[in-house]
Amino acid sequence: MSAPAKTGGLVVENLTVAYPLATATVLGVDGVSFTVRPGERLGVVGESGSGKSTTALALLRLIRPPGRIAGGRVMLNGTDLRGLDEAGMRAARLRVVSYIPQGAMNSLNPVKTVAAQMRDAILDHGERVAPDAIARALEGVDLPAGTARLFPHQLSGGMKQRVCIAIGMLLRPQLIIADEPTSALDVVTQRQVMGTLGRLQTETGACLILIGHDMGLMVQFVDRLAVMYAGRLVELGGIEEVFAAPRHPYTRMLIDSVPTFENRGHFVGIPGTTPSLARLPPGCAFAPRCRFAMELCRQVVPPSREVAPGRSVACHLEDVPLAPPA
Amino acid sequence: MPRPPDARPDARPPLLALAGAGKTYGGGLFHRNTVPALQPLDLVVDGEQPPVIAVVGESGSGKTTLGNILLGLIAPDTGSIRFEGQDVWSLGRAARRGFRRDVQAITQDPFSAYNPFYTVDHALTVPLREFGLARRHAQAMELAAAACDSVGLNPADTLGRYPHQLSGGQRQRLMVARALLLRPRVLVADEPVSMVDASLRATILGNIVTLNRTHGIAIVYITHDIVTAYHVADEVLVLHRGVVVERGEAADVIGNPAHDYTRLLVSSIPWPDLDRRWGDADLRGAGRDAATTSKIQETTP
Ligand SMILES: Nc1ncnc2c1ncn2[C@@H]1O[C@H](COP(=O)(O)OP(=O)(O)OP(=O)(O)O)[C@@H](O)[C@H]1O
Ligand SMILES: Nc1ncnc2c1ncn2[C@@H]1O[C@H](COP(=O)(O)OP(=O)(O)OP(=O)(O)O)[C@@H](O)[C@H]1O
Ligand code: SF4
Ligand SMILES: [Mg+2]
Ligand SMILES: [Mg+2]
């Protein structure tokens, strides 16, 4: 394990989240470890239900009971976030860690103006509202100052999403977590919103986690990529290496399922269905859908191994890049 | 009743046709000056060689309005919509029922499509029996289970549940399963894959293309996602603020866009390709620059 206390940025070790269900307790996140350096962008991809949002909520300690963080460590620039008391964590949200949730633009208060919502966010954290704070925050996301007086229904989807980013960036957080911030937006608006988010992050040197389904967006935006499957991190590494030479069969299939410009009209889904967390197979959770599955895979959970600096894979296969199927 | 302008006496009228159909919503509380949501447009959905037509545009460009006109849910306030040559808004009861069966929807909002008080199988089995596709309940359930399988849903984990017990993506897939079951002649699919991940998206879009190629169902695919439009459609219409700014063969429109807005749209696609740059500036590597966003032409109102 690395020595976390000295390194800046975000260090997550062995994060585990348990959801008690009627019949069993399931692990929505199971022993996940990764780091994000200041100024770095980590992408998190994986099927619906693989634990992406749960990971984000756990970092913010927003898992709703009876769900709970069952283990692990979360250090941000030397501060142990799990060690903070409830008041300390409340203060840290937005000021230190900001979260742009899935469907954020629908979470704006419909009866308050943009300015009022921004003022509330600042006051909530016991800060004074500098006279030009709101105008500057709007300028930061390329919105005219007049936007402050408008209500959410008077804004387009892209404008609403940028307001959410402006609110998230008001207090210059050290960690930004954006959960599918653009999946409802057209590509032109998406590019504007991601350009804004990326520029603000570069200016402040914050760590950024981008959760999403869109591999194209990941390739164009993030530095490193984490791939989740059934609550576990199955592959982690630089975006170039992971995308060009994936080591985990699931990552390989995920990349092969992405439509490119050249293979128009070619659809390859991943056969089979996502396993139910309450009925995970005993060994590798991906084994029922994996064309490489061996006897060992059905018995032993593959541990995550570091195969190169900053690059890890959880698979029993020998460590070789997997070629796409012919 | 006057004939549609392009009707030749020997040709069968097209399955579904818009002629100069447009829509302006009444000026509500906040819209003092009413802007047309959809400018008059012509569109033919052929029943002999059923196409996949994609309608692409940003939020608010009029896509759902167009879809709702095709479904007979909104009456156009200019022009007409005809089903097999007959004005949809003056169909008799029996013909109207036929239209409702033949022109089916996958709606944008999978939350609103279900009755929260019934388990989701209701949404599948009721129309099956209503349209006489299954006689007995057991037979309807069997068909429903098979349709679930075909969209990657485990019937045991799905049927018998209430809508709130399924994820957004699962609800969306169930709507696709419903469309598979009813075998309409035209399917209007409004953002059918916005809530699912890439691999599932491929599976579902593959299903939709199969509906077209092997079952001869015409598809109108409505989306904000120009990439999937490129992959599924024969013909693409690009909508911008209620106006069709460009239309044509999909490979042509996207491979060789003519209108400025289409060009902007195409250059904004984040291709999953390490060698392609996202638009005119690279947002990933060293090229991150503060001017990037301001260089992009502002298109949202
Ligand atoms: N409150 C809860 N109680 C029980 N299980 C839950 C709860 N919240 C989430 N889960 C389960 O935990 C797993 C991870 O869910 P999570 O929301 O993190 O997925 P995700 O990767 O964000 O998916 P999506 O792409 O659909 O947003 C899922 O199997 C989900 O059903
Ligand atoms: N019932 C309505 N009353 C008044 N205006 C409406 C109504 N429905 C839609 N509009 C307006 O008409 C325009 C087109 O809306 P429409 O829903 O067709 O867009 P869309 O392209 O489907 O957008 P999205 O991608 O957000 O679904 C928008 O400006 C919208 O605000
Ligand atoms: S551990 Fe085995 S089953 Fe799992 S991904 Fe690797 S090869 Fe496939
Ligand atoms: Mg999520
Ligand atoms: Mg719409």
PDB file of C-alpha atoms in Angstrom, chain B residues 17-285:
ATOM      1  CA  ALA B  17     -47.301  11.597 -43.739  1.00  0.00           C
ATOM      2  CA  LEU B  18     -46.951  15.112 -42.425  1.00  0.00           C
ATOM      3  CA  ALA B  19     -47.640  17.954 -44.853  1.00  0.00           C
ATOM      4  CA  GLY B  20     -46.727  21.402 -43.602  1.00  0.00           C
ATOM      5  CA  ALA B  21     -47.371  20.279 -40.030  1.00  0.00           C
ATOM      6  CA  GLY B  22     -46.321  22.820 -37.403  1.00  0.00           C
ATOM      7  CA  LYS B  23     -47.131  23.705 -33.839  1.00  0.00           C
ATOM      8  CA  THR B  24     -47.120  26.835 -31.708  1.00  0.00           C
ATOM      9  CA  TYR B  25     -48.025  26.407 -28.067  1.00  0.00           C
ATOM     10  CA  GLY B  26     -50.441  28.907 -26.586  1.00  0.00           C
ATOM     11  CA  GLY B  27     -48.576  31.685 -24.798  1.00  0.00           C
ATOM     12  CA  GLY B  28     -48.542  30.482 -21.220  1.00  0.00           C
ATOM     13  CA  LEU B  29     -47.813  32.532 -18.151  1.00  0.00           C
ATOM     14  CA  PHE B  30     -44.238  33.289 -19.105  1.00  0.00           C
ATOM     15  CA  HIS B  31     -44.403  33.202 -22.878  1.00  0.00           C
ATOM     16  CA  ARG B  32     -45.836  36.515 -23.940  1.00  0.00           C
ATOM     17  CA  ASN B  33     -44.423  36.293 -27.433  1.00  0.00           C
ATOM     18  CA  THR B  34     -45.159  32.826 -28.743  1.00  0.00           C
ATOM     19  CA  VAL B  35     -42.391  31.242 -30.782  1.00  0.00           C
ATOM     20  CA  PRO B  36     -43.348  28.219 -32.872  1.00  0.00           C
ATOM     21  CA  ALA B  37     -42.127  25.017 -31.169  1.00  0.00           C
ATOM     22  CA  LEU B  38     -42.132  23.391 -34.585  1.00  0.00           C
ATOM     23  CA  GLN B  39     -42.082  25.171 -37.946  1.00  0.00           C
ATOM     24  CA  PRO B  40     -44.188  23.582 -40.687  1.00  0.00           C
ATOM     25  CA  LEU B  41     -42.490  20.523 -42.124  1.00  0.00           C
ATOM     26  CA  ASP B  42     -43.133  17.608 -44.450  1.00  0.00           C
ATOM     27  CA  LEU B  43     -42.252  14.077 -43.483  1.00  0.00           C
ATOM     28  CA  VAL B  44     -43.149  10.765 -45.082  1.00  0.00           C
ATOM     29  CA  VAL B  45     -42.918   7.481 -43.218  1.00  0.00           C
ATOM     30  CA  ASP B  46     -43.107   4.842 -45.901  1.00  0.00           C
ATOM     31  CA  GLY B  47     -44.812   1.548 -45.200  1.00  0.00           C
ATOM     32  CA  GLU B  48     -43.502  -0.329 -48.260  1.00  0.00           C
ATOM     33  CA  GLN B  49     -39.829   0.160 -47.411  1.00  0.00           C
ATOM     34  CA  PRO B  50     -40.015   1.098 -43.750  1.00  0.00           C
ATOM     35  CA  PRO B  51     -37.155   3.440 -42.819  1.00  0.00           C
ATOM     36  CA  VAL B  52     -35.375   4.328 -39.611  1.00  0.00           C
ATOM     37  CA  ILE B  53     -35.653   8.109 -39.375  1.00  0.00           C
ATOM     38  CA  ALA B  54     -33.708   9.942 -36.683  1.00  0.00           C
ATOM     39  CA  VAL B  55     -34.736  13.343 -35.369  1.00  0.00           C
ATOM     40  CA  VAL B  56     -31.767  15.035 -33.708  1.00  0.00           C
ATOM     41  CA  GLY B  57     -31.573  18.333 -31.860  1.00  0.00           C
ATOM     42  CA  GLU B  58     -30.800  20.099 -28.631  1.00  0.00           C
ATOM     43  CA  SER B  59     -33.158  20.389 -25.689  1.00  0.00           C
ATOM     44  CA  GLY B  60     -36.216  22.432 -26.614  1.00  0.00           C
ATOM     45  CA  SER B  61     -35.660  22.134 -30.363  1.00  0.00           C
ATOM     46  CA  GLY B  62     -39.089  20.579 -30.903  1.00  0.00           C
ATOM     47  CA  LYS B  63     -38.298  16.854 -31.067  1.00  0.00           C
ATOM     48  CA  THR B  64     -40.960  15.651 -28.658  1.00  0.00           C
ATOM     49  CA  THR B  65     -43.482  18.006 -30.230  1.00  0.00           C
ATOM     50  CA  LEU B  66     -42.818  16.358 -33.597  1.00  0.00           C
ATOM     51  CA  GLY B  67     -43.059  12.902 -32.000  1.00  0.00           C
ATOM     52  CA  ASN B  68     -46.370  13.757 -30.353  1.00  0.00           C
ATOM     53  CA  ILE B  69     -47.791  14.977 -33.647  1.00  0.00           C
ATOM     54  CA  LEU B  70     -46.803  11.679 -35.285  1.00  0.00           C
ATOM     55  CA  LEU B  71     -48.444   9.764 -32.445  1.00  0.00           C
ATOM     56  CA  GLY B  72     -51.661  11.712 -32.815  1.00  0.00           C
ATOM     57  CA  LEU B  73     -51.302  13.128 -29.316  1.00  0.00           C
ATOM     58  CA  ILE B  74     -50.961  16.750 -30.398  1.00  0.00           C
ATOM     59  CA  ALA B  75     -52.906  18.203 -33.310  1.00  0.00           C
ATOM     60  CA  PRO B  76     -50.698  20.290 -35.571  1.00  0.00           C
ATOM     61  CA  ASP B  77     -52.056  23.828 -35.869  1.00  0.00           C
ATOM     62  CA  THR B  78     -50.846  24.171 -39.432  1.00  0.00           C
ATOM     63  CA  GLY B  79     -50.838  21.475 -42.124  1.00  0.00           C
ATOM     64  CA  SER B  80     -51.959  17.898 -41.683  1.00  0.00           C
ATOM     65  CA  ILE B  81     -51.046  14.414 -40.560  1.00  0.00           C
ATOM     66  CA  ARG B  82     -52.381  11.523 -42.604  1.00  0.00           C
ATOM     67  CA  PHE B  83     -52.425   7.819 -41.829  1.00  0.00           C
ATOM     68  CA  GLU B  84     -52.797   5.742 -45.004  1.00  0.00           C
ATOM     69  CA  GLY B  85     -54.073   8.861 -46.679  1.00  0.00           C
ATOM     70  CA  GLN B  86     -56.694   9.714 -44.070  1.00  0.00           C
ATOM     71  CA  ASP B  87     -56.493  12.739 -41.818  1.00  0.00           C
ATOM     72  CA  VAL B  88     -55.651  11.376 -38.366  1.00  0.00           C
ATOM     73  CA  TRP B  89     -57.799  13.983 -36.679  1.00  0.00           C
ATOM     74  CA  SER B  90     -60.953  12.979 -38.499  1.00  0.00           C
ATOM     75  CA  LEU B  91     -60.687   9.182 -38.232  1.00  0.00           C
ATOM     76  CA  GLY B  92     -63.743   7.201 -37.222  1.00  0.00           C
ATOM     77  CA  ARG B  93     -63.684   5.070 -34.086  1.00  0.00           C
ATOM     78  CA  ALA B  94     -62.514   1.837 -35.655  1.00  0.00           C
ATOM     79  CA  ALA B  95     -59.890   3.548 -37.788  1.00  0.00           C
ATOM     80  CA  ARG B  96     -58.663   5.482 -34.768  1.00  0.00           C
ATOM     81  CA  ARG B  97     -58.243   2.232 -32.867  1.00  0.00           C
ATOM     82  CA  GLY B  98     -56.258   0.812 -35.772  1.00  0.00           C
ATOM     83  CA  PHE B  99     -54.073   3.904 -35.778  1.00  0.00           C
ATOM     84  CA  ARG B 100     -53.436   3.598 -32.040  1.00  0.00           C
ATOM     85  CA  ARG B 101     -52.383  -0.004 -32.503  1.00  0.00           C
ATOM     86  CA  ASP B 102     -50.230   0.608 -35.542  1.00  0.00           C
ATOM     87  CA  VAL B 103     -48.407   3.681 -34.288  1.00  0.00           C
ATOM     88  CA  GLN B 104     -46.779   2.980 -30.933  1.00  0.00           C
ATOM     89  CA  ALA B 105     -44.524   5.003 -28.657  1.00  0.00           C
ATOM     90  CA  ILE B 106     -41.548   4.571 -26.428  1.00  0.00           C
ATOM     91  CA  THR B 107     -41.783   7.741 -24.354  1.00  0.00           C
ATOM     92  CA  GLN B 108     -38.971   9.930 -23.134  1.00  0.00           C
ATOM     93  CA  ASP B 109     -39.963   9.770 -19.491  1.00  0.00           C
ATOM     94  CA  PRO B 110     -40.013   6.170 -18.310  1.00  0.00           C
ATOM     95  CA  PHE B 111     -41.343   7.328 -14.954  1.00  0.00           C
ATOM     96  CA  SER B 112     -44.623   8.612 -16.311  1.00  0.00           C
ATOM     97  CA  ALA B 113     -45.394   5.687 -18.572  1.00  0.00           C
ATOM     98  CA  TYR B 114     -46.485   3.337 -15.814  1.00  0.00           C
ATOM     99  CA  ASN B 115     -49.394   3.374 -13.429  1.00  0.00           C
ATOM    100  CA  PRO B 116     -47.755   3.389  -9.992  1.00  0.00           C
ATOM    101  CA  PHE B 117     -50.567   1.295  -8.484  1.00  0.00           C
ATOM    102  CA  TYR B 118     -50.072  -1.691 -10.760  1.00  0.00           C
ATOM    103  CA  THR B 119     -47.102  -3.970 -11.151  1.00  0.00           C
ATOM    104  CA  VAL B 120     -45.269  -3.380 -14.393  1.00  0.00           C
ATOM    105  CA  ASP B 121     -46.575  -6.538 -16.123  1.00  0.00           C
ATOM    106  CA  HIS B 122     -49.844  -4.632 -16.436  1.00  0.00           C
ATOM    107  CA  ALA B 123     -48.286  -2.301 -18.986  1.00  0.00           C
ATOM    108  CA  LEU B 124     -47.421  -5.334 -21.108  1.00  0.00           C
ATOM    109  CA  THR B 125     -50.329  -7.713 -20.665  1.00  0.00           C
ATOM    110  CA  VAL B 126     -53.199  -5.224 -20.896  1.00  0.00           C
ATOM    111  CA  PRO B 127     -52.455  -3.989 -24.427  1.00  0.00           C
ATOM    112  CA  LEU B 128     -51.734  -7.570 -25.519  1.00  0.00           C
ATOM    113  CA  ARG B 129     -55.255  -8.540 -24.595  1.00  0.00           C
ATOM    114  CA  GLU B 130     -56.827  -5.257 -25.652  1.00  0.00           C
ATOM    115  CA  PHE B 131     -55.438  -5.637 -29.150  1.00  0.00           C
ATOM    116  CA  GLY B 132     -56.275  -9.344 -29.225  1.00  0.00           C
ATOM    117  CA  LEU B 133     -52.677 -10.573 -29.382  1.00  0.00           C
ATOM    118  CA  ALA B 134     -53.168 -12.931 -26.447  1.00  0.00           C
ATOM    119  CA  ARG B 135     -56.370 -14.689 -25.445  1.00  0.00           C
ATOM    120  CA  ARG B 136     -55.563 -15.891 -21.977  1.00  0.00           C
ATOM    121  CA  HIS B 137     -53.605 -14.213 -19.196  1.00  0.00           C
ATOM    122  CA  ALA B 138     -51.102 -17.063 -19.044  1.00  0.00           C
ATOM    123  CA  GLN B 139     -50.360 -16.620 -22.713  1.00  0.00           C
ATOM    124  CA  ALA B 140     -49.908 -12.855 -22.240  1.00  0.00           C
ATOM    125  CA  MET B 141     -47.490 -13.474 -19.353  1.00  0.00           C
ATOM    126  CA  GLU B 142     -45.496 -15.908 -21.461  1.00  0.00           C
ATOM    127  CA  LEU B 143     -45.135 -13.351 -24.242  1.00  0.00           C
ATOM    128  CA  ALA B 144     -44.237 -10.671 -21.703  1.00  0.00           C
ATOM    129  CA  ALA B 145     -41.492 -12.840 -20.202  1.00  0.00           C
ATOM    130  CA  ALA B 146     -40.004 -13.516 -23.626  1.00  0.00           C
ATOM    131  CA  ALA B 147     -40.013  -9.801 -24.429  1.00  0.00           C
ATOM    132  CA  CYS B 148     -38.174  -9.077 -21.151  1.00  0.00           C
ATOM    133  CA  ASP B 149     -35.515 -11.599 -22.054  1.00  0.00           C
ATOM    134  CA  SER B 150     -34.972  -9.959 -25.386  1.00  0.00           C
ATOM    135  CA  VAL B 151     -34.075  -6.612 -23.799  1.00  0.00           C
ATOM    136  CA  GLY B 152     -31.745  -8.086 -21.191  1.00  0.00           C
ATOM    137  CA  LEU B 153     -34.191  -8.050 -18.298  1.00  0.00           C
ATOM    138  CA  ASN B 154     -34.578 -11.066 -16.084  1.00  0.00           C
ATOM    139  CA  PRO B 155     -38.362 -11.701 -16.097  1.00  0.00           C
ATOM    140  CA  ALA B 156     -38.261 -13.055 -12.531  1.00  0.00           C
ATOM    141  CA  ASP B 157     -36.545  -9.869 -11.313  1.00  0.00           C
ATOM    142  CA  THR B 158     -38.844  -7.592 -13.294  1.00  0.00           C
ATOM    143  CA  LEU B 159     -42.425  -8.792 -13.777  1.00  0.00           C
ATOM    144  CA  GLY B 160     -44.411  -8.557 -10.567  1.00  0.00           C
ATOM    145  CA  ARG B 161     -42.529  -5.472  -9.395  1.00  0.00           C
ATOM    146  CA  TYR B 162     -43.929  -1.991  -8.993  1.00  0.00           C
ATOM    147  CA  PRO B 163     -42.469   0.787 -11.140  1.00  0.00           C
ATOM    148  CA  HIS B 164     -40.614   2.407  -8.234  1.00  0.00           C
ATOM    149  CA  GLN B 165     -38.767  -0.842  -7.598  1.00  0.00           C
ATOM    150  CA  LEU B 166     -37.026  -0.664 -10.953  1.00  0.00           C
ATOM    151  CA  SER B 167     -34.204   1.642 -11.982  1.00  0.00           C
ATOM    152  CA  GLY B 168     -34.737   4.255 -14.687  1.00  0.00           C
ATOM    153  CA  GLY B 169     -32.800   2.124 -17.146  1.00  0.00           C
ATOM    154  CA  GLN B 170     -34.902  -0.949 -16.366  1.00  0.00           C
ATOM    155  CA  ARG B 171     -38.126   0.968 -16.881  1.00  0.00           C
ATOM    156  CA  GLN B 172     -36.834   2.252 -20.178  1.00  0.00           C
ATOM    157  CA  ARG B 173     -36.018  -1.257 -21.350  1.00  0.00           C
ATOM    158  CA  LEU B 174     -39.455  -2.466 -20.370  1.00  0.00           C
ATOM    159  CA  MET B 175     -40.959   0.148 -22.668  1.00  0.00           C
ATOM    160  CA  VAL B 176     -38.859  -1.267 -25.482  1.00  0.00           C
ATOM    161  CA  ALA B 177     -40.070  -4.763 -24.574  1.00  0.00           C
ATOM    162  CA  ARG B 178     -43.644  -3.507 -24.794  1.00  0.00           C
ATOM    163  CA  ALA B 179     -43.027  -2.126 -28.259  1.00  0.00           C
ATOM    164  CA  LEU B 180     -41.475  -5.439 -29.317  1.00  0.00           C
ATOM    165  CA  LEU B 181     -44.601  -7.221 -28.152  1.00  0.00           C
ATOM    166  CA  LEU B 182     -47.184  -5.106 -29.882  1.00  0.00           C
ATOM    167  CA  ARG B 183     -45.489  -5.224 -33.310  1.00  0.00           C
ATOM    168  CA  PRO B 184     -46.816  -1.873 -34.531  1.00  0.00           C
ATOM    169  CA  ARG B 185     -46.139  -0.610 -38.057  1.00  0.00           C
ATOM    170  CA  VAL B 186     -44.587   2.623 -36.848  1.00  0.00           C
ATOM    171  CA  LEU B 187     -42.642   3.054 -33.632  1.00  0.00           C
ATOM    172  CA  VAL B 188     -41.890   6.539 -32.343  1.00  0.00           C
ATOM    173  CA  ALA B 189     -39.041   6.148 -29.860  1.00  0.00           C
ATOM    174  CA  ASP B 190     -38.315   9.335 -27.902  1.00  0.00           C
ATOM    175  CA  GLU B 191     -34.905   9.085 -26.185  1.00  0.00           C
ATOM    176  CA  PRO B 192     -35.255   5.327 -25.596  1.00  0.00           C
ATOM    177  CA  VAL B 193     -31.698   4.829 -24.350  1.00  0.00           C
ATOM    178  CA  SER B 194     -30.817   8.009 -22.482  1.00  0.00           C
ATOM    179  CA  MET B 195     -30.631   6.231 -19.141  1.00  0.00           C
ATOM    180  CA  VAL B 196     -28.629   3.129 -19.945  1.00  0.00           C
ATOM    181  CA  ASP B 197     -24.926   2.406 -20.269  1.00  0.00           C
ATOM    182  CA  ALA B 198     -23.015   1.909 -23.492  1.00  0.00           C
ATOM    183  CA  SER B 199     -23.237  -1.855 -23.736  1.00  0.00           C
ATOM    184  CA  LEU B 200     -26.950  -1.933 -23.003  1.00  0.00           C
ATOM    185  CA  ARG B 201     -27.465   0.972 -25.333  1.00  0.00           C
ATOM    186  CA  ALA B 202     -25.890  -1.122 -28.074  1.00  0.00           C
ATOM    187  CA  THR B 203     -28.147  -4.058 -27.217  1.00  0.00           C
ATOM    188  CA  ILE B 204     -31.329  -1.985 -27.224  1.00  0.00           C
ATOM    189  CA  LEU B 205     -30.495  -0.050 -30.372  1.00  0.00           C
ATOM    190  CA  GLY B 206     -29.641  -3.386 -31.961  1.00  0.00           C
ATOM    191  CA  ASN B 207     -33.140  -4.562 -30.970  1.00  0.00           C
ATOM    192  CA  ILE B 208     -34.702  -1.505 -32.525  1.00  0.00           C
ATOM    193  CA  VAL B 209     -32.814  -1.966 -35.768  1.00  0.00           C
ATOM    194  CA  THR B 210     -33.911  -5.609 -35.790  1.00  0.00           C
ATOM    195  CA  LEU B 211     -37.513  -4.494 -35.420  1.00  0.00           C
ATOM    196  CA  ASN B 212     -36.995  -2.493 -38.553  1.00  0.00           C
ATOM    197  CA  ARG B 213     -34.945  -4.906 -40.653  1.00  0.00           C
ATOM    198  CA  THR B 214     -36.652  -8.186 -39.852  1.00  0.00           C
ATOM    199  CA  HIS B 215     -40.147  -7.142 -38.832  1.00  0.00           C
ATOM    200  CA  GLY B 216     -40.557  -4.236 -41.215  1.00  0.00           C
ATOM    201  CA  ILE B 217     -41.473  -1.710 -38.548  1.00  0.00           C
ATOM    202  CA  ALA B 218     -40.795   1.910 -39.461  1.00  0.00           C
ATOM    203  CA  ILE B 219     -38.899   3.700 -36.693  1.00  0.00           C
ATOM    204  CA  VAL B 220     -38.791   7.364 -35.823  1.00  0.00           C
ATOM    205  CA  TYR B 221     -35.876   7.648 -33.425  1.00  0.00           C
ATOM    206  CA  ILE B 222     -35.842  10.894 -31.444  1.00  0.00           C
ATOM    207  CA  THR B 223     -32.624  11.753 -29.658  1.00  0.00           C
ATOM    208  CA  HIS B 224     -30.243  14.459 -28.485  1.00  0.00           C
ATOM    209  CA  ASP B 225     -27.441  12.013 -29.219  1.00  0.00           C
ATOM    210  CA  ILE B 226     -26.206  12.463 -32.763  1.00  0.00           C
ATOM    211  CA  VAL B 227     -23.819   9.517 -32.429  1.00  0.00           C
ATOM    212  CA  THR B 228     -26.532   6.909 -31.971  1.00  0.00           C
ATOM    213  CA  ALA B 229     -28.558   8.589 -34.716  1.00  0.00           C
ATOM    214  CA  TYR B 230     -25.591   8.089 -37.033  1.00  0.00           C
ATOM    215  CA  HIS B 231     -25.497   4.419 -36.153  1.00  0.00           C
ATOM    216  CA  VAL B 232     -29.156   3.471 -36.415  1.00  0.00           C
ATOM    217  CA  ALA B 233     -30.777   5.764 -38.941  1.00  0.00           C
ATOM    218  CA  ASP B 234     -31.201   5.716 -42.710  1.00  0.00           C
ATOM    219  CA  GLU B 235     -32.428   9.286 -42.758  1.00  0.00           C
ATOM    220  CA  VAL B 236     -31.644  12.119 -40.329  1.00  0.00           C
ATOM    221  CA  LEU B 237     -33.517  15.351 -39.629  1.00  0.00           C
ATOM    222  CA  VAL B 238     -31.592  17.974 -37.689  1.00  0.00           C
ATOM    223  CA  LEU B 239     -33.885  20.257 -35.708  1.00  0.00           C
ATOM    224  CA  HIS B 240     -32.711  23.590 -34.386  1.00  0.00           C
ATOM    225  CA  ARG B 241     -35.156  25.851 -32.570  1.00  0.00           C
ATOM    226  CA  GLY B 242     -38.124  24.275 -34.289  1.00  0.00           C
ATOM    227  CA  VAL B 243     -36.637  24.413 -37.781  1.00  0.00           C
ATOM    228  CA  VAL B 244     -35.352  21.460 -39.789  1.00  0.00           C
ATOM    229  CA  VAL B 245     -31.963  22.905 -40.710  1.00  0.00           C
ATOM    230  CA  GLU B 246     -30.691  19.834 -42.519  1.00  0.00           C
ATOM    231  CA  ARG B 247     -32.019  16.450 -43.599  1.00  0.00           C
ATOM    232  CA  GLY B 248     -30.773  13.587 -45.683  1.00  0.00           C
ATOM    233  CA  GLU B 249     -29.067  10.236 -45.589  1.00  0.00           C
ATOM    234  CA  ALA B 250     -27.528   9.699 -42.147  1.00  0.00           C
ATOM    235  CA  ALA B 251     -24.027   8.868 -43.341  1.00  0.00           C
ATOM    236  CA  ASP B 252     -24.120  11.922 -45.562  1.00  0.00           C
ATOM    237  CA  VAL B 253     -25.491  14.427 -43.051  1.00  0.00           C
ATOM    238  CA  ILE B 254     -23.048  13.381 -40.358  1.00  0.00           C
ATOM    239  CA  GLY B 255     -20.095  12.533 -42.556  1.00  0.00           C
ATOM    240  CA  ASN B 256     -20.475  15.685 -44.583  1.00  0.00           C
ATOM    241  CA  PRO B 257     -22.629  18.255 -42.780  1.00  0.00           C
ATOM    242  CA  ALA B 258     -23.733  21.269 -44.803  1.00  0.00           C
ATOM    243  CA  HIS B 259     -25.464  23.524 -42.289  1.00  0.00           C
ATOM    244  CA  ASP B 260     -23.437  25.449 -39.669  1.00  0.00           C
ATOM    245  CA  TYR B 261     -25.435  24.023 -36.806  1.00  0.00           C
ATOM    246  CA  THR B 262     -24.991  20.438 -38.018  1.00  0.00           C
ATOM    247  CA  ARG B 263     -21.288  21.104 -38.442  1.00  0.00           C
ATOM    248  CA  LEU B 264     -21.071  22.383 -34.883  1.00  0.00           C
ATOM    249  CA  LEU B 265     -23.020  19.346 -33.698  1.00  0.00           C
ATOM    250  CA  VAL B 266     -20.738  16.916 -35.504  1.00  0.00           C
ATOM    251  CA  SER B 267     -17.544  18.644 -34.366  1.00  0.00           C
ATOM    252  CA  SER B 268     -18.769  18.442 -30.759  1.00  0.00           C
ATOM    253  CA  ILE B 269     -19.035  14.644 -30.713  1.00  0.00           C
ATOM    254  CA  PRO B 270     -16.634  13.143 -28.186  1.00  0.00           C
ATOM    255  CA  TRP B 271     -15.447  10.190 -30.284  1.00  0.00           C
ATOM    256  CA  PRO B 272     -14.066   7.230 -28.363  1.00  0.00           C
ATOM    257  CA  ASP B 273     -10.815   7.546 -30.252  1.00  0.00           C
ATOM    258  CA  LEU B 274      -7.519   8.663 -28.731  1.00  0.00           C
ATOM    259  CA  ASP B 275      -6.406  10.159 -32.034  1.00  0.00           C
ATOM    260  CA  ARG B 276      -9.440  12.335 -32.546  1.00  0.00           C
ATOM    261  CA  ARG B 277      -9.761  15.669 -30.834  1.00  0.00           C
ATOM    262  CA  TRP B 278     -12.952  16.928 -29.298  1.00  0.00           C
ATOM    263  CA  GLY B 279     -13.952  19.838 -31.467  1.00  0.00           C
ATOM    264  CA  ASP B 280     -11.323  22.371 -32.380  1.00  0.00           C
ATOM    265  CA  ALA B 281      -9.492  22.226 -29.067  1.00  0.00           C
ATOM    266  CA  ASP B 282      -8.245  19.294 -27.045  1.00  0.00           C
ATOM    267  CA  LEU B 283      -9.875  19.283 -23.622  1.00  0.00           C
ATOM    268  CA  ARG B 284      -7.814  16.423 -22.279  1.00  0.00           C
ATOM    269  CA  GLY B 285      -4.065  16.875 -22.561  1.00  0.00           C
TER     270      GLY B 285
END
